[in-house]
CSV table of C-alpha atoms in Angstrom, one decimal:
chain,number,residue,atom,x,y,z
A,1,UNK,CA,-8.9,14.0,20.5
A,2,UNK,CA,-9.3,10.3,19.7
A,3,UNK,CA,-7.2,9.0,16.8
A,4,UNK,CA,-6.5,5.7,15.3
A,5,UNK,CA,-3.4,4.6,13.4
A,6,UNK,CA,-4.0,1.8,10.9
A,7,UNK,CA,-1.4,-0.9,10.9
A,8,UNK,CA,-0.8,-3.2,7.8
A,9,UNK,CA,1.8,-5.9,7.6
A,10,UNK,CA,4.9,-4.1,6.4
A,11,UNK,CA,3.9,-0.6,8.0
A,12,UNK,CA,7.1,0.8,9.6
A,13,UNK,CA,6.1,4.3,10.6
A,14,UNK,CA,3.1,3.4,12.6
A,15,UNK,CA,4.8,3.8,15.9
A,16,UNK,CA,6.4,7.2,14.9
A,17,UNK,CA,2.9,8.3,13.9
A,18,UNK,CA,1.4,7.1,17.3
A,19,UNK,CA,4.2,8.8,19.2
A,20,UNK,CA,3.7,12.2,17.4
A,21,UNK,CA,-0.1,12.0,18.0
A,22,UNK,CA,0.4,11.1,21.7
A,23,UNK,CA,2.8,13.9,22.1
A,24,UNK,CA,0.6,16.6,20.5
A,25,UNK,CA,-2.8,15.5,21.5
A,26,UNK,CA,-2.0,14.0,24.9
A,27,UNK,CA,-3.7,10.9,24.1
A,28,UNK,CA,-2.2,7.6,22.6
A,29,UNK,CA,-4.1,6.6,19.5
A,30,UNK,CA,-5.7,3.2,19.1
A,31,UNK,CA,-3.6,0.9,16.9
A,32,UNK,CA,-6.0,-0.8,14.4
A,33,UNK,CA,-4.9,-3.9,12.6
A,34,UNK,CA,-5.7,-4.2,8.8
A,35,UNK,CA,-7.9,-7.2,9.5
A,36,UNK,CA,-10.4,-5.2,11.6
A,37,UNK,CA,-13.6,-4.3,10.0
A,38,UNK,CA,-14.4,-1.4,12.2
A,39,UNK,CA,-12.7,1.6,13.6
A,40,UNK,CA,-13.0,2.7,17.3
A,41,UNK,CA,-16.3,4.5,18.1
A,42,UNK,CA,-16.2,8.3,17.9
A,43,UNK,CA,-12.8,8.4,16.2
A,44,UNK,CA,-11.7,12.0,15.4
A,45,UNK,CA,-8.8,11.2,13.1
A,46,UNK,CA,-7.6,8.2,11.2
A,47,UNK,CA,-3.9,8.0,10.2
A,48,UNK,CA,-2.5,5.8,7.7
A,49,UNK,CA,1.2,5.5,8.3
A,50,UNK,CA,4.3,5.0,6.1
A,51,UNK,CA,6.0,1.8,5.3
A,52,UNK,CA,5.9,-1.0,2.8
A,53,UNK,CA,2.4,-2.5,3.3
A,54,UNK,CA,2.3,-6.0,2.0
A,55,UNK,CA,5.9,-5.5,0.8
A,56,UNK,CA,4.7,-3.2,-2.0
A,57,UNK,CA,3.4,-6.3,-3.9
A,58,UNK,CA,1.8,-5.5,-7.2
A,59,UNK,CA,2.0,-1.7,-6.6
A,60,UNK,CA,2.7,0.4,-3.5
A,61,UNK,CA,-0.5,0.5,-1.4
A,62,UNK,CA,-2.6,-1.7,-3.9
A,63,UNK,CA,-3.0,-4.7,-1.5
A,64,UNK,CA,-3.6,-2.5,1.5
A,65,UNK,CA,-6.3,-0.5,-0.3
A,66,UNK,CA,-8.3,-3.8,-0.4
A,67,UNK,CA,-7.9,-4.8,3.1
A,68,UNK,CA,-11.0,-5.1,5.3
A,69,UNK,CA,-10.2,-2.0,7.5
A,70,UNK,CA,-10.1,0.2,4.5
A,71,UNK,CA,-13.8,-0.2,4.0
A,72,UNK,CA,-14.3,1.3,7.4
A,73,UNK,CA,-11.8,4.1,6.6
A,74,UNK,CA,-13.8,4.9,3.5
A,75,UNK,CA,-17.1,5.1,5.5
A,76,UNK,CA,-15.4,7.3,8.1
A,77,UNK,CA,-14.0,9.6,5.3
A,78,UNK,CA,-17.4,9.8,3.7
A,79,UNK,CA,-18.8,10.8,7.1
A,80,UNK,CA,-16.2,13.7,7.2
A,81,UNK,CA,-13.8,12.2,9.7
A,82,UNK,CA,-10.3,13.6,9.0
A,83,UNK,CA,-8.0,10.9,7.2
A,84,UNK,CA,-4.2,11.6,7.1
A,85,UNK,CA,-2.2,9.3,4.8
A,86,UNK,CA,1.6,9.8,5.0
A,87,UNK,CA,4.0,8.3,2.4
A,88,UNK,CA,2.7,4.7,2.0
A,89,UNK,CA,-0.6,6.1,3.4
A,90,UNK,CA,-0.8,8.5,0.5
A,91,UNK,CA,-0.2,5.6,-1.9
A,92,UNK,CA,-3.0,3.6,-0.1
A,93,UNK,CA,-5.4,6.5,-0.4
A,94,UNK,CA,-4.8,6.8,-4.1
A,95,UNK,CA,-5.1,3.1,-4.7
A,96,UNK,CA,-8.4,3.2,-2.7
A,97,UNK,CA,-9.6,6.0,-4.9
A,98,UNK,CA,-10.0,8.3,-1.9
A,99,UNK,CA,-7.6,10.6,-3.5
A,100,UNK,CA,-7.1,11.1,-7.3
A,101,UNK,CA,-3.9,10.2,-9.3
A,102,UNK,CA,-1.2,7.6,-8.6
A,103,UNK,CA,2.3,7.5,-7.1
A,104,UNK,CA,4.8,6.1,-9.5
A,105,UNK,CA,8.4,5.2,-9.2
A,106,UNK,CA,10.7,8.2,-8.5
A,107,UNK,CA,11.7,9.8,-11.8
A,108,UNK,CA,15.4,9.4,-10.9
A,109,UNK,CA,14.9,5.8,-9.9
A,110,UNK,CA,16.7,6.2,-6.6
A,111,UNK,CA,15.1,6.0,-3.2
A,112,UNK,CA,15.0,9.5,-1.8
A,113,UNK,CA,15.6,10.0,1.9
A,114,UNK,CA,16.4,13.6,3.0
A,115,UNK,CA,14.9,16.8,4.4
A,116,UNK,CA,13.1,18.6,1.7
A,117,UNK,CA,11.7,22.2,1.7
A,118,UNK,CA,7.9,22.4,1.0
A,119,UNK,CA,5.7,25.3,0.3
A,120,UNK,CA,2.3,25.4,2.2
A,121,UNK,CA,0.1,26.2,-0.7
A,122,UNK,CA,-3.2,26.3,1.1
A,123,UNK,CA,-3.5,27.3,4.7
A,124,UNK,CA,-7.3,26.9,4.8
A,125,UNK,CA,-7.5,23.2,5.2
A,126,UNK,CA,-8.1,21.5,8.5
A,127,UNK,CA,-4.5,20.1,8.2
A,128,UNK,CA,-2.7,23.4,7.6
A,129,UNK,CA,-4.5,26.0,9.6
A,130,UNK,CA,-1.5,26.6,11.8
A,131,UNK,CA,0.7,27.5,8.7
A,132,UNK,CA,0.8,30.6,6.7
A,133,UNK,CA,-0.1,30.4,3.0
A,134,UNK,CA,3.2,30.5,1.0
A,135,UNK,CA,5.2,29.5,4.1
A,136,UNK,CA,8.3,27.4,3.5
A,137,UNK,CA,8.7,24.5,5.8
A,138,UNK,CA,11.3,21.6,5.9
A,139,UNK,CA,10.0,18.0,6.4
A,140,UNK,CA,11.8,14.8,5.7
A,141,UNK,CA,10.8,12.4,2.9
A,142,UNK,CA,11.9,8.7,2.5
A,143,UNK,CA,10.3,7.0,-0.5
A,144,UNK,CA,10.9,5.1,-3.7
A,145,UNK,CA,7.4,5.6,-5.2
A,146,UNK,CA,6.6,9.3,-4.6
A,147,UNK,CA,6.3,10.5,-8.2
A,148,UNK,CA,2.8,11.9,-8.2
A,149,UNK,CA,1.0,11.6,-11.6
A,150,UNK,CA,-2.5,12.4,-12.8
A,151,UNK,CA,-4.0,13.5,-16.1
A,152,UNK,CA,-3.9,17.2,-16.9
A,153,UNK,CA,-7.6,17.7,-16.4
A,154,UNK,CA,-7.3,16.3,-12.8
A,155,UNK,CA,-4.1,18.3,-12.1
A,156,UNK,CA,-5.9,21.6,-13.4
A,157,UNK,CA,-8.9,20.8,-11.1
A,158,UNK,CA,-6.5,20.1,-8.1
A,159,UNK,CA,-4.9,23.6,-8.9
A,160,UNK,CA,-8.1,25.4,-9.4
A,161,UNK,CA,-9.7,24.1,-6.2
A,162,UNK,CA,-6.8,24.8,-3.9
A,163,UNK,CA,-6.3,21.2,-3.2
A,164,UNK,CA,-2.6,21.1,-3.7
A,165,UNK,CA,-1.7,21.6,0.0
A,166,UNK,CA,2.1,21.1,-0.2
A,167,UNK,CA,4.4,21.5,-3.1
A,168,UNK,CA,8.1,20.7,-3.2
A,169,UNK,CA,10.1,24.0,-3.9
A,170,UNK,CA,12.9,22.0,-5.8
A,171,UNK,CA,13.2,18.8,-7.6
A,172,UNK,CA,12.4,15.8,-5.5
A,173,UNK,CA,10.9,12.8,-7.3
A,174,UNK,CA,9.5,14.1,-10.6
A,175,UNK,CA,6.0,14.7,-9.3
A,176,UNK,CA,3.8,16.5,-11.8
A,177,UNK,CA,3.6,20.2,-10.9
A,178,UNK,CA,5.9,19.4,-7.8
A,179,UNK,CA,2.9,18.0,-5.8
A,180,UNK,CA,3.8,16.7,-2.3
A,181,UNK,CA,0.4,16.7,-0.8
A,182,UNK,CA,-3.2,16.9,-1.9
A,183,UNK,CA,-6.6,16.9,-0.2
A,184,UNK,CA,-10.0,15.3,-1.6
A,185,UNK,CA,-12.8,17.3,-2.7
A,186,UNK,CA,-14.5,17.6,0.8
A,187,UNK,CA,-11.1,18.5,2.2
A,188,UNK,CA,-11.1,16.0,5.0
A,189,UNK,CA,-8.7,13.5,3.5
A,190,UNK,CA,-5.0,14.6,3.0
A,191,UNK,CA,-2.3,12.4,1.4
A,192,UNK,CA,1.3,13.6,1.5
A,193,UNK,CA,4.7,12.0,0.8
A,194,UNK,CA,6.8,14.0,3.4
A,195,UNK,CA,6.6,12.6,6.9
A,196,UNK,CA,5.3,15.3,9.4
A,197,UNK,CA,5.5,12.8,12.3
A,198,UNK,CA,9.2,12.7,11.9
A,199,UNK,CA,9.5,16.5,12.7
A,200,UNK,CA,7.6,17.0,15.8
A,201,UNK,CA,10.1,17.4,18.7
A,202,UNK,CA,13.5,19.1,19.1
A,203,UNK,CA,15.2,15.7,19.1
A,204,UNK,CA,14.2,15.3,15.5
A,205,UNK,CA,16.2,18.3,14.5
A,206,UNK,CA,13.1,20.0,13.2
A,207,UNK,CA,9.5,20.6,14.4
A,208,UNK,CA,7.8,21.9,11.3
A,209,UNK,CA,5.4,18.9,11.2
A,210,UNK,CA,4.2,19.5,14.7
A,211,UNK,CA,1.8,22.3,13.6
A,212,UNK,CA,-0.2,19.9,11.2
A,213,UNK,CA,-1.2,17.8,14.2
A,214,UNK,CA,-1.9,20.9,16.3
A,215,UNK,CA,-4.1,22.4,13.7
A,216,UNK,CA,-5.9,19.0,13.3
A,217,UNK,CA,-6.5,18.9,17.1
A,218,UNK,CA,-8.0,22.4,17.0
A,219,UNK,CA,-10.1,21.6,14.0
A,220,UNK,CA,-11.7,18.5,15.6
A,221,UNK,CA,-12.3,20.2,18.9
A,222,UNK,CA,-14.4,22.9,17.3
A,223,UNK,CA,-18.1,22.0,17.0
A,224,UNK,CA,-19.1,21.4,13.5
B,1,UNK,CA,-7.5,-22.4,-17.8
B,2,UNK,CA,-4.5,-20.2,-18.3
B,3,UNK,CA,-5.3,-16.5,-18.7
B,4,UNK,CA,-2.5,-14.0,-19.1
B,5,UNK,CA,-3.0,-10.3,-18.1
B,6,UNK,CA,-0.4,-7.8,-19.6
B,7,UNK,CA,-0.2,-4.6,-17.6
B,8,UNK,CA,1.7,-1.8,-19.3
B,9,UNK,CA,2.1,1.9,-18.6
B,10,UNK,CA,-0.1,4.2,-20.6
B,11,UNK,CA,1.5,6.0,-23.5
B,12,UNK,CA,2.8,9.3,-22.3
B,13,UNK,CA,3.4,8.1,-18.8
B,14,UNK,CA,7.1,8.4,-17.9
B,15,UNK,CA,8.6,5.0,-17.3
B,16,UNK,CA,11.7,5.4,-15.1
B,17,UNK,CA,12.3,1.7,-15.0
B,18,UNK,CA,12.1,1.4,-18.8
B,19,UNK,CA,14.6,4.3,-19.1
B,20,UNK,CA,17.1,2.7,-16.8
B,21,UNK,CA,16.9,-0.6,-18.7
B,22,UNK,CA,17.4,1.4,-22.0
B,23,UNK,CA,20.5,3.0,-20.5
B,24,UNK,CA,21.8,-0.3,-19.3
B,25,UNK,CA,21.3,-1.8,-22.7
B,26,UNK,CA,23.2,1.0,-24.3
B,27,UNK,CA,25.9,0.6,-21.7
B,28,UNK,CA,26.3,-2.9,-22.7
B,29,UNK,CA,26.9,-1.8,-26.3
B,30,UNK,CA,23.6,-2.8,-27.9
B,31,UNK,CA,22.8,-0.4,-30.6
B,32,UNK,CA,19.5,0.4,-32.2
B,33,UNK,CA,17.2,0.3,-29.1
B,34,UNK,CA,14.9,3.3,-29.6
B,35,UNK,CA,12.8,3.0,-26.3
B,36,UNK,CA,12.1,0.5,-23.5
B,37,UNK,CA,8.9,0.2,-21.6
B,38,UNK,CA,8.6,-2.2,-18.7
B,39,UNK,CA,5.3,-3.9,-17.7
B,40,UNK,CA,4.0,-6.7,-15.8
B,41,UNK,CA,2.8,-10.2,-16.9
B,42,UNK,CA,0.2,-11.9,-14.4
B,43,UNK,CA,-0.9,-15.4,-15.1
B,44,UNK,CA,-4.2,-16.5,-13.8
B,45,UNK,CA,-5.3,-20.1,-13.7
B,46,UNK,CA,-9.0,-19.9,-13.8
B,47,UNK,CA,-11.8,-22.4,-13.7
B,48,UNK,CA,-13.5,-22.9,-17.0
B,49,UNK,CA,-16.5,-20.7,-17.4
B,50,UNK,CA,-15.1,-17.6,-15.7
B,51,UNK,CA,-16.6,-14.9,-18.1
B,52,UNK,CA,-14.3,-12.3,-19.8
B,53,UNK,CA,-16.2,-9.6,-18.1
B,54,UNK,CA,-15.0,-10.9,-14.7
B,55,UNK,CA,-11.4,-11.1,-15.8
B,56,UNK,CA,-11.9,-7.5,-16.9
B,57,UNK,CA,-13.3,-6.5,-13.5
B,58,UNK,CA,-10.2,-8.1,-11.8
B,59,UNK,CA,-8.0,-5.9,-13.9
B,60,UNK,CA,-9.9,-2.7,-13.2
B,61,UNK,CA,-10.3,-3.4,-9.5
B,62,UNK,CA,-6.9,-4.7,-8.7
B,63,UNK,CA,-4.5,-6.0,-11.3
B,64,UNK,CA,-3.9,-2.7,-13.0
B,65,UNK,CA,-4.1,1.0,-11.8
B,66,UNK,CA,-6.1,2.4,-14.7
B,67,UNK,CA,-5.0,6.0,-13.8
B,68,UNK,CA,-1.5,5.1,-15.2
B,69,UNK,CA,-1.8,1.6,-16.7
B,70,UNK,CA,-3.5,-0.2,-19.5
B,71,UNK,CA,-4.2,-4.0,-19.4
B,72,UNK,CA,-4.6,-6.6,-22.1
B,73,UNK,CA,-6.2,-10.0,-21.4
B,74,UNK,CA,-5.1,-13.1,-23.3
B,75,UNK,CA,-7.2,-16.2,-22.7
B,76,UNK,CA,-5.8,-19.6,-23.8
B,77,UNK,CA,-7.9,-21.4,-26.3
B,78,UNK,CA,-9.9,-24.2,-24.7
B,79,UNK,CA,-8.2,-27.5,-25.0
B,80,UNK,CA,-9.4,-29.4,-28.1
């Protein structure tokens, strides 16, 4: 499986993401700088990592969403290439309108950095096929702007179409309907605030994130 | 030419920063503050002749996130 990790100035989880992908897929991803206008040929997965791209100037993810590489990411997403945005990556995907809604300042103002329990709401996605529907997993979060908001109509549509993939089981950041992760209409773009790449090996203390990458690898290795 | 863009949260969108400022004002003993909403002011220095529509496009594409924010454009009167 050939993956690419997008790197913006201010990304800080790019190497964690690369290491998780290398560990699970057996192949180190290509690191793609934000100024690039193309992705590697025949890329199977694009990962947009966490961090503070462009210092969170204007709004988290707003500047990154306008960077040259995001045009290539958008084209890949439209072709059906899986795109995984974690934390700042989720913010970038909403700002780029590849996912609906917006991530606002946490309702409690404070930066939240801890392990959080999540419920896997949809195990049919290419990202969650290795999980059971309704299963509870624990994945760390570390964010200041993770408070997912969208209008009621959008939220109803996300619910109705099974696009809320992960939900917090308790209060985390004020997100509407406890949303922790959503997919786009086609199901190939996932944005989530928790960091699965920080829970892939025993040394992390938890490995609940590992199955996300394993499921993806399985999904992309199957002929379409 | 100076143009000011005011970006504010839409009505009904919870504003945690505004809330924190409100609490701080109360903590300082200021009475009579019903609510606080925080926003942004962006000042643009534009070439004369940049049309209003283009400034609106700047707002929609970048300066404001219209999912959660409104914007208001205030253009300086041309110097007499």
